[in-house]
């Protein structure tokens, strides 16, 4: 046993250790663990002695999984898969995963929003699938009401809009009635806006009630002085800059604007539209514009579409398709060649403006433009041809249409079948066999399938040209195609054969085919074909007011000039400078402006600035612009002028309607509303305000009168509706699915053959500079 250790004090002072300092008398302390040498530490780590307390190592051991941890992990995996299905809009997968995640504590309000948005988007793309997923929609709504899903105002907006678009108004109103009693976790201004739209489309709620609901929403959600900023006479802090005020409920404004349009309260609707353009001149959603394009007259719809293009709003292809369709209808209903060519110019102008704002050119767009050329001249009876000035104009039309298609194909536009079928149809209507031959050769060179519709168009063109051999050739193709697909020849195909054979004078061939292909036609369809063959066909058209071929050529020159700009954008994929290559904002170029721009600018400054506030400090470094390159200061002024023009046009149209209603009632005759589809006012062109008003003060008073808000128009009131009811399809999906994509750059270019040698006369085309567009604001 080792001797005991002596204290340091006894060593230093062995006789009297108690006299040593107290620290020396203390027993020596053990070294701190952190000061021990590395060798000592290693020895301790490799010690074989058992440790009594090894809590640290026990804490480092993995804890055994509890059942609730495994359940949590499984729910996370299922929720992750469900969220991915929502993002992909894969509704079948969503419906399969939904029972597993419903009621989970891991769900958030954003998940509820994703579910409703996915359903809404899916139904917009697949409206025919509505009955299949209706039980799922009802289950989601019930879970929102019962608390199975977290509350989300955005989700409620989607559900209300879904019920509106599917015309299930009762279900939507029932859901809104439940929402109206809930707190702000369920409802926000956008929900009020969606509810107002739903009630407006249903049509059973008076406009004053919807106006009260609008005011109620503003009171409940005041935001940052939202009620003031949404008023017609509000002033933005800086007209040259984007709005910096947050929380202004634009969806609520859209809701009441839609309700006013549907109730034919055009003045307050345009004031709401003007307010939206004042707050967000360059970034409004296209839905603010499309309600006017659907419900208002042609001239107003056209200007509203161009306003959106000027601001840089990227419209869907279906918006342009719908507008072009309206222009085609208007062309067929007018009997003036000058009016018809003006409408064709309007079509090319709309296509160019659509491309300027970033739209995608599709085959139906160019097909509509080329088909419009075929409606310029009246149709001829079988065997008759164009003569004199008509023949000259006919050749001008054929050359221009073919040149437009050729220039676009040279610009690497995809060779859409609609372009070729439009040229084929044009060849038959204008009696130009050379154009038909060239177009059919180009179809073969491009190696595209013109489909059954295209083959029927070839039959019709061959019938107009009385080309029996071509009729037999393409009828054989139709019959062979039906046999290859193991299906019968359709009734439409048989009736088309009967009509073209009657035009070409080869009815015997149609009867022969009825016997040869008796197995491919039902008895009912056979009787329809025989009836068509025995029917007398006569074309009775009102005489057309012609124009001088030279003047008509100048109109065509303008269309060619604009289609060159279209081809340039198609080739480069970039819009042109809107200041260097502007587009017209009105359909009728002869329409006089409201007043001089300088006078309008003076009144604009007076009404949109506060004289008691100093002007905002100019920042020369930052010039806020629209996507089309227009400064926001200029764009706000141009929008203000355009809205004034629209209000003046709406007032004129309402006055015309008043006169027609009075005349119809006095003479016990049906009401004539054909002017709604026209683009010119009755009689002589309307005089502009600058001709009627002799002073600036009179202009100021007239503008204030136009912009003065009126009380809401009640349903059934004496104000007569001037709208587009014949084209209006409320709550129906406005977009159309268009096939094909526009190719740019390195795409293969399709070249069309030259048709000019095939024509009997060659027009001389002259180019000229068009009138300056009215939407270019003056320099201050």
PDB file of C-alpha atoms in Angstrom, residues 71-273:
ATOM      1  CA  UNK A  71     -49.051   7.167 -39.314  1.00  0.00           C
ATOM      2  CA  UNK A  72     -47.726  10.734 -39.598  1.00  0.00           C
ATOM      3  CA  UNK A  73     -45.146   9.665 -42.193  1.00  0.00           C
ATOM      4  CA  UNK A  74     -47.787   7.826 -44.218  1.00  0.00           C
ATOM      5  CA  UNK A  75     -50.076  10.859 -44.190  1.00  0.00           C
ATOM      6  CA  UNK A  76     -47.215  13.055 -45.343  1.00  0.00           C
ATOM      7  CA  UNK A  77     -46.532  10.724 -48.273  1.00  0.00           C
ATOM      8  CA  UNK A  78     -50.199  10.608 -49.273  1.00  0.00           C
ATOM      9  CA  UNK A  79     -50.528  14.379 -48.992  1.00  0.00           C
ATOM     10  CA  UNK A  80     -47.436  14.829 -51.135  1.00  0.00           C
ATOM     11  CA  UNK A  81     -48.872  12.580 -53.850  1.00  0.00           C
ATOM     12  CA  UNK A  82     -52.216  14.356 -53.626  1.00  0.00           C
ATOM     13  CA  UNK A  83     -50.565  17.779 -53.947  1.00  0.00           C
ATOM     14  CA  UNK A  84     -48.694  16.643 -57.058  1.00  0.00           C
ATOM     15  CA  UNK A  85     -51.947  15.395 -58.563  1.00  0.00           C
ATOM     16  CA  UNK A  86     -53.514  18.811 -57.865  1.00  0.00           C
ATOM     17  CA  UNK A  87     -50.622  20.613 -59.535  1.00  0.00           C
ATOM     18  CA  UNK A  88     -50.906  18.339 -62.588  1.00  0.00           C
ATOM     19  CA  UNK A  89     -54.704  18.810 -62.665  1.00  0.00           C
ATOM     20  CA  UNK A  90     -54.941  15.007 -62.685  1.00  0.00           C
ATOM     21  CA  UNK A  91     -58.479  14.770 -61.397  1.00  0.00           C
ATOM     22  CA  UNK A  92     -58.822  10.941 -61.420  1.00  0.00           C
ATOM     23  CA  UNK A  93     -55.761  10.643 -59.161  1.00  0.00           C
ATOM     24  CA  UNK A  94     -57.082  13.432 -56.948  1.00  0.00           C
ATOM     25  CA  UNK A  95     -60.403  11.667 -56.545  1.00  0.00           C
ATOM     26  CA  UNK A  96     -58.594   8.436 -55.645  1.00  0.00           C
ATOM     27  CA  UNK A  97     -56.378  10.043 -52.982  1.00  0.00           C
ATOM     28  CA  UNK A  98     -58.948  12.442 -51.563  1.00  0.00           C
ATOM     29  CA  UNK A  99     -60.655  10.050 -49.055  1.00  0.00           C
ATOM     30  CA  UNK A 100     -57.236   9.302 -47.523  1.00  0.00           C
ATOM     31  CA  UNK A 101     -56.238  12.915 -46.872  1.00  0.00           C
ATOM     32  CA  UNK A 102     -59.615  14.441 -46.022  1.00  0.00           C
ATOM     33  CA  UNK A 103     -59.776  15.599 -42.416  1.00  0.00           C
ATOM     34  CA  UNK A 104     -56.006  15.371 -41.962  1.00  0.00           C
ATOM     35  CA  UNK A 105     -54.476  17.870 -39.558  1.00  0.00           C
ATOM     36  CA  UNK A 106     -51.709  18.381 -42.099  1.00  0.00           C
ATOM     37  CA  UNK A 107     -54.056  20.051 -44.590  1.00  0.00           C
ATOM     38  CA  UNK A 108     -53.871  23.836 -44.991  1.00  0.00           C
ATOM     39  CA  UNK A 109     -56.074  26.412 -46.655  1.00  0.00           C
ATOM     40  CA  UNK A 110     -53.718  26.327 -49.619  1.00  0.00           C
ATOM     41  CA  UNK A 111     -54.548  22.661 -50.110  1.00  0.00           C
ATOM     42  CA  UNK A 112     -58.246  23.530 -50.196  1.00  0.00           C
ATOM     43  CA  UNK A 113     -57.509  26.185 -52.773  1.00  0.00           C
ATOM     44  CA  UNK A 114     -55.520  23.706 -54.905  1.00  0.00           C
ATOM     45  CA  UNK A 115     -58.373  21.203 -54.839  1.00  0.00           C
ATOM     46  CA  UNK A 116     -60.986  23.738 -55.975  1.00  0.00           C
ATOM     47  CA  UNK A 117     -58.666  25.268 -58.580  1.00  0.00           C
ATOM     48  CA  UNK A 118     -57.822  21.872 -60.037  1.00  0.00           C
ATOM     49  CA  UNK A 119     -61.521  20.981 -60.372  1.00  0.00           C
ATOM     50  CA  UNK A 120     -62.302  24.360 -61.958  1.00  0.00           C
ATOM     51  CA  UNK A 121     -59.441  24.145 -64.446  1.00  0.00           C
ATOM     52  CA  UNK A 122     -60.256  20.547 -65.358  1.00  0.00           C
ATOM     53  CA  UNK A 123     -63.887  21.371 -66.098  1.00  0.00           C
ATOM     54  CA  UNK A 124     -62.921  24.316 -68.278  1.00  0.00           C
ATOM     55  CA  UNK A 125     -60.875  21.954 -70.418  1.00  0.00           C
ATOM     56  CA  UNK A 126     -63.312  19.025 -70.194  1.00  0.00           C
ATOM     57  CA  UNK A 127     -66.848  20.414 -69.812  1.00  0.00           C
ATOM     58  CA  UNK A 128     -68.376  17.159 -71.036  1.00  0.00           C
ATOM     59  CA  UNK A 129     -66.945  15.329 -68.006  1.00  0.00           C
ATOM     60  CA  UNK A 130     -69.044  17.347 -65.576  1.00  0.00           C
ATOM     61  CA  UNK A 131     -71.537  14.516 -64.806  1.00  0.00           C
ATOM     62  CA  UNK A 132     -68.667  12.131 -64.025  1.00  0.00           C
ATOM     63  CA  UNK A 133     -67.073  14.325 -61.375  1.00  0.00           C
ATOM     64  CA  UNK A 134     -70.218  15.946 -60.027  1.00  0.00           C
ATOM     65  CA  UNK A 135     -70.331  13.644 -56.957  1.00  0.00           C
ATOM     66  CA  UNK A 136     -66.758  14.620 -56.152  1.00  0.00           C
ATOM     67  CA  UNK A 137     -67.621  18.314 -56.423  1.00  0.00           C
ATOM     68  CA  UNK A 138     -70.550  17.846 -54.066  1.00  0.00           C
ATOM     69  CA  UNK A 139     -68.339  16.002 -51.596  1.00  0.00           C
ATOM     70  CA  UNK A 140     -65.748  18.792 -51.608  1.00  0.00           C
ATOM     71  CA  UNK A 141     -68.459  21.393 -51.015  1.00  0.00           C
ATOM     72  CA  UNK A 142     -69.873  19.363 -48.122  1.00  0.00           C
ATOM     73  CA  UNK A 143     -66.419  18.990 -46.591  1.00  0.00           C
ATOM     74  CA  UNK A 144     -65.864  22.729 -46.785  1.00  0.00           C
ATOM     75  CA  UNK A 145     -69.175  23.355 -45.049  1.00  0.00           C
ATOM     76  CA  UNK A 146     -68.586  20.678 -42.388  1.00  0.00           C
ATOM     77  CA  UNK A 147     -64.996  21.672 -41.625  1.00  0.00           C
ATOM     78  CA  UNK A 148     -63.389  18.629 -43.230  1.00  0.00           C
ATOM     79  CA  UNK A 149     -61.297  21.012 -45.318  1.00  0.00           C
ATOM     80  CA  UNK A 150     -59.665  24.191 -43.969  1.00  0.00           C
ATOM     81  CA  UNK A 151     -61.536  27.365 -45.016  1.00  0.00           C
ATOM     82  CA  UNK A 152     -60.142  29.203 -48.047  1.00  0.00           C
ATOM     83  CA  UNK A 153     -61.788  32.218 -49.728  1.00  0.00           C
ATOM     84  CA  UNK A 154     -59.884  31.500 -52.947  1.00  0.00           C
ATOM     85  CA  UNK A 155     -61.329  27.992 -53.045  1.00  0.00           C
ATOM     86  CA  UNK A 156     -64.824  29.417 -52.581  1.00  0.00           C
ATOM     87  CA  UNK A 157     -64.270  31.759 -55.540  1.00  0.00           C
ATOM     88  CA  UNK A 158     -63.421  28.776 -57.752  1.00  0.00           C
ATOM     89  CA  UNK A 159     -66.486  26.854 -56.607  1.00  0.00           C
ATOM     90  CA  UNK A 160     -68.862  29.768 -57.179  1.00  0.00           C
ATOM     91  CA  UNK A 161     -67.343  30.356 -60.627  1.00  0.00           C
ATOM     92  CA  UNK A 162     -67.637  26.646 -61.402  1.00  0.00           C
ATOM     93  CA  UNK A 163     -71.352  26.672 -60.638  1.00  0.00           C
ATOM     94  CA  UNK A 164     -71.767  29.828 -62.731  1.00  0.00           C
ATOM     95  CA  UNK A 165     -70.015  28.410 -65.783  1.00  0.00           C
ATOM     96  CA  UNK A 166     -71.928  25.127 -65.588  1.00  0.00           C
ATOM     97  CA  UNK A 167     -75.194  27.082 -65.164  1.00  0.00           C
ATOM     98  CA  UNK A 168     -75.971  25.344 -61.887  1.00  0.00           C
ATOM     99  CA  UNK A 169     -77.173  28.569 -60.378  1.00  0.00           C
ATOM    100  CA  UNK A 170     -79.291  27.042 -57.612  1.00  0.00           C
ATOM    101  CA  UNK A 171     -76.360  25.097 -56.200  1.00  0.00           C
ATOM    102  CA  UNK A 172     -74.150  28.148 -56.430  1.00  0.00           C
ATOM    103  CA  UNK A 173     -76.680  30.400 -54.721  1.00  0.00           C
ATOM    104  CA  UNK A 174     -77.187  27.833 -51.952  1.00  0.00           C
ATOM    105  CA  UNK A 175     -73.434  27.764 -51.353  1.00  0.00           C
ATOM    106  CA  UNK A 176     -73.277  31.572 -51.353  1.00  0.00           C
ATOM    107  CA  UNK A 177     -76.105  31.815 -48.860  1.00  0.00           C
ATOM    108  CA  UNK A 178     -74.118  29.564 -46.539  1.00  0.00           C
ATOM    109  CA  UNK A 179     -70.948  31.618 -47.100  1.00  0.00           C
ATOM    110  CA  UNK A 180     -72.655  34.951 -46.480  1.00  0.00           C
ATOM    111  CA  UNK A 181     -73.049  34.092 -42.800  1.00  0.00           C
ATOM    112  CA  UNK A 182     -69.412  33.155 -42.272  1.00  0.00           C
ATOM    113  CA  UNK A 183     -66.457  35.164 -41.031  1.00  0.00           C
ATOM    114  CA  UNK A 184     -63.439  36.484 -42.932  1.00  0.00           C
ATOM    115  CA  UNK A 185     -61.728  33.083 -42.991  1.00  0.00           C
ATOM    116  CA  UNK A 186     -64.333  32.012 -45.562  1.00  0.00           C
ATOM    117  CA  UNK A 187     -65.186  35.281 -47.304  1.00  0.00           C
ATOM    118  CA  UNK A 188     -63.199  38.111 -48.874  1.00  0.00           C
ATOM    119  CA  UNK A 189     -63.978  40.738 -51.555  1.00  0.00           C
ATOM    120  CA  UNK A 190     -63.227  38.241 -54.345  1.00  0.00           C
ATOM    121  CA  UNK A 191     -65.904  35.900 -52.981  1.00  0.00           C
ATOM    122  CA  UNK A 192     -68.396  38.772 -53.060  1.00  0.00           C
ATOM    123  CA  UNK A 193     -67.375  39.497 -56.649  1.00  0.00           C
ATOM    124  CA  UNK A 194     -67.883  35.869 -57.691  1.00  0.00           C
ATOM    125  CA  UNK A 195     -71.275  35.814 -55.956  1.00  0.00           C
ATOM    126  CA  UNK A 196     -72.368  39.002 -57.739  1.00  0.00           C
ATOM    127  CA  UNK A 197     -71.422  37.461 -61.101  1.00  0.00           C
ATOM    128  CA  UNK A 198     -73.280  34.258 -60.250  1.00  0.00           C
ATOM    129  CA  UNK A 199     -76.447  36.137 -59.339  1.00  0.00           C
ATOM    130  CA  UNK A 200     -76.127  38.387 -62.397  1.00  0.00           C
ATOM    131  CA  UNK A 201     -75.851  35.463 -64.810  1.00  0.00           C
ATOM    132  CA  UNK A 202     -78.780  33.722 -63.154  1.00  0.00           C
ATOM    133  CA  UNK A 203     -80.853  36.798 -63.969  1.00  0.00           C
ATOM    134  CA  UNK A 204     -83.361  36.678 -61.103  1.00  0.00           C
ATOM    135  CA  UNK A 205     -81.694  39.307 -58.935  1.00  0.00           C
ATOM    136  CA  UNK A 206     -82.291  42.985 -59.692  1.00  0.00           C
ATOM    137  CA  UNK A 207     -79.253  45.134 -60.371  1.00  0.00           C
ATOM    138  CA  UNK A 208     -79.946  47.456 -57.379  1.00  0.00           C
ATOM    139  CA  UNK A 209     -79.697  44.430 -55.086  1.00  0.00           C
ATOM    140  CA  UNK A 210     -76.336  43.533 -56.610  1.00  0.00           C
ATOM    141  CA  UNK A 211     -75.182  47.133 -56.219  1.00  0.00           C
ATOM    142  CA  UNK A 212     -76.098  46.951 -52.519  1.00  0.00           C
ATOM    143  CA  UNK A 213     -74.109  43.735 -52.219  1.00  0.00           C
ATOM    144  CA  UNK A 214     -71.163  45.510 -53.842  1.00  0.00           C
ATOM    145  CA  UNK A 215     -71.362  48.388 -51.344  1.00  0.00           C
ATOM    146  CA  UNK A 216     -71.705  45.894 -48.504  1.00  0.00           C
ATOM    147  CA  UNK A 217     -68.458  44.228 -49.551  1.00  0.00           C
ATOM    148  CA  UNK A 218     -66.656  47.584 -49.674  1.00  0.00           C
ATOM    149  CA  UNK A 219     -67.895  48.444 -46.178  1.00  0.00           C
ATOM    150  CA  UNK A 220     -66.948  45.043 -44.782  1.00  0.00           C
ATOM    151  CA  UNK A 221     -63.501  45.031 -46.394  1.00  0.00           C
ATOM    152  CA  UNK A 222     -62.436  48.701 -46.627  1.00  0.00           C
ATOM    153  CA  UNK A 223     -58.803  47.868 -47.385  1.00  0.00           C
ATOM    154  CA  UNK A 224     -56.729  50.942 -48.197  1.00  0.00           C
ATOM    155  CA  UNK A 225     -59.568  53.348 -48.977  1.00  0.00           C
ATOM    156  CA  UNK A 226     -60.898  50.875 -51.530  1.00  0.00           C
ATOM    157  CA  UNK A 227     -64.270  52.610 -51.821  1.00  0.00           C
ATOM    158  CA  UNK A 228     -62.585  55.836 -52.913  1.00  0.00           C
ATOM    159  CA  UNK A 229     -60.143  54.243 -55.362  1.00  0.00           C
ATOM    160  CA  UNK A 230     -62.958  52.284 -57.040  1.00  0.00           C
ATOM    161  CA  UNK A 231     -65.095  55.386 -57.548  1.00  0.00           C
ATOM    162  CA  UNK A 232     -65.287  56.849 -61.103  1.00  0.00           C
ATOM    163  CA  UNK A 233     -63.686  60.177 -60.206  1.00  0.00           C
ATOM    164  CA  UNK A 234     -60.836  58.923 -58.020  1.00  0.00           C
ATOM    165  CA  UNK A 235     -57.345  60.234 -58.751  1.00  0.00           C
ATOM    166  CA  UNK A 236     -54.243  58.084 -58.818  1.00  0.00           C
ATOM    167  CA  UNK A 237     -51.192  59.508 -57.022  1.00  0.00           C
ATOM    168  CA  UNK A 238     -48.967  59.361 -60.108  1.00  0.00           C
ATOM    169  CA  UNK A 239     -50.430  58.816 -63.586  1.00  0.00           C
ATOM    170  CA  UNK A 240     -47.019  57.910 -65.022  1.00  0.00           C
ATOM    171  CA  UNK A 241     -46.303  55.045 -62.627  1.00  0.00           C
ATOM    172  CA  UNK A 242     -47.924  51.706 -61.694  1.00  0.00           C
ATOM    173  CA  UNK A 243     -50.304  51.770 -58.774  1.00  0.00           C
ATOM    174  CA  UNK A 244     -48.439  51.333 -55.488  1.00  0.00           C
ATOM    175  CA  UNK A 245     -51.531  50.961 -53.299  1.00  0.00           C
ATOM    176  CA  UNK A 246     -52.140  47.385 -52.177  1.00  0.00           C
ATOM    177  CA  UNK A 247     -55.387  45.666 -51.319  1.00  0.00           C
ATOM    178  CA  UNK A 248     -57.745  47.183 -53.904  1.00  0.00           C
ATOM    179  CA  UNK A 249     -60.352  44.463 -54.654  1.00  0.00           C
ATOM    180  CA  UNK A 250     -60.246  44.229 -58.442  1.00  0.00           C
ATOM    181  CA  UNK A 251     -62.223  40.959 -58.488  1.00  0.00           C
ATOM    182  CA  UNK A 252     -65.065  42.722 -56.711  1.00  0.00           C
ATOM    183  CA  UNK A 253     -64.951  45.506 -59.312  1.00  0.00           C
ATOM    184  CA  UNK A 254     -65.044  42.924 -62.084  1.00  0.00           C
ATOM    185  CA  UNK A 255     -68.112  41.328 -60.514  1.00  0.00           C
ATOM    186  CA  UNK A 256     -70.197  44.492 -60.428  1.00  0.00           C
ATOM    187  CA  UNK A 257     -68.952  45.543 -63.871  1.00  0.00           C
ATOM    188  CA  UNK A 258     -70.150  42.216 -65.276  1.00  0.00           C
ATOM    189  CA  UNK A 259     -73.511  42.623 -63.551  1.00  0.00           C
ATOM    190  CA  UNK A 260     -73.948  46.073 -65.080  1.00  0.00           C
ATOM    191  CA  UNK A 261     -73.088  44.829 -68.570  1.00  0.00           C
ATOM    192  CA  UNK A 262     -75.582  41.976 -68.306  1.00  0.00           C
ATOM    193  CA  UNK A 263     -78.244  44.399 -67.043  1.00  0.00           C
ATOM    194  CA  UNK A 264     -77.527  46.702 -70.052  1.00  0.00           C
ATOM    195  CA  UNK A 265     -76.394  49.517 -67.750  1.00  0.00           C
ATOM    196  CA  UNK A 266     -73.713  50.476 -70.246  1.00  0.00           C
ATOM    197  CA  UNK A 267     -72.796  53.820 -68.682  1.00  0.00           C
ATOM    198  CA  UNK A 268     -71.951  52.522 -65.206  1.00  0.00           C
ATOM    199  CA  UNK A 269     -70.334  49.440 -66.760  1.00  0.00           C
ATOM    200  CA  UNK A 270     -67.972  51.584 -68.816  1.00  0.00           C
ATOM    201  CA  UNK A 271     -67.242  53.763 -65.788  1.00  0.00           C
ATOM    202  CA  UNK A 272     -66.189  50.622 -63.899  1.00  0.00           C
ATOM    203  CA  UNK A 273     -64.102  49.594 -66.909  1.00  0.00           C
TER     204      UNK A 273
END
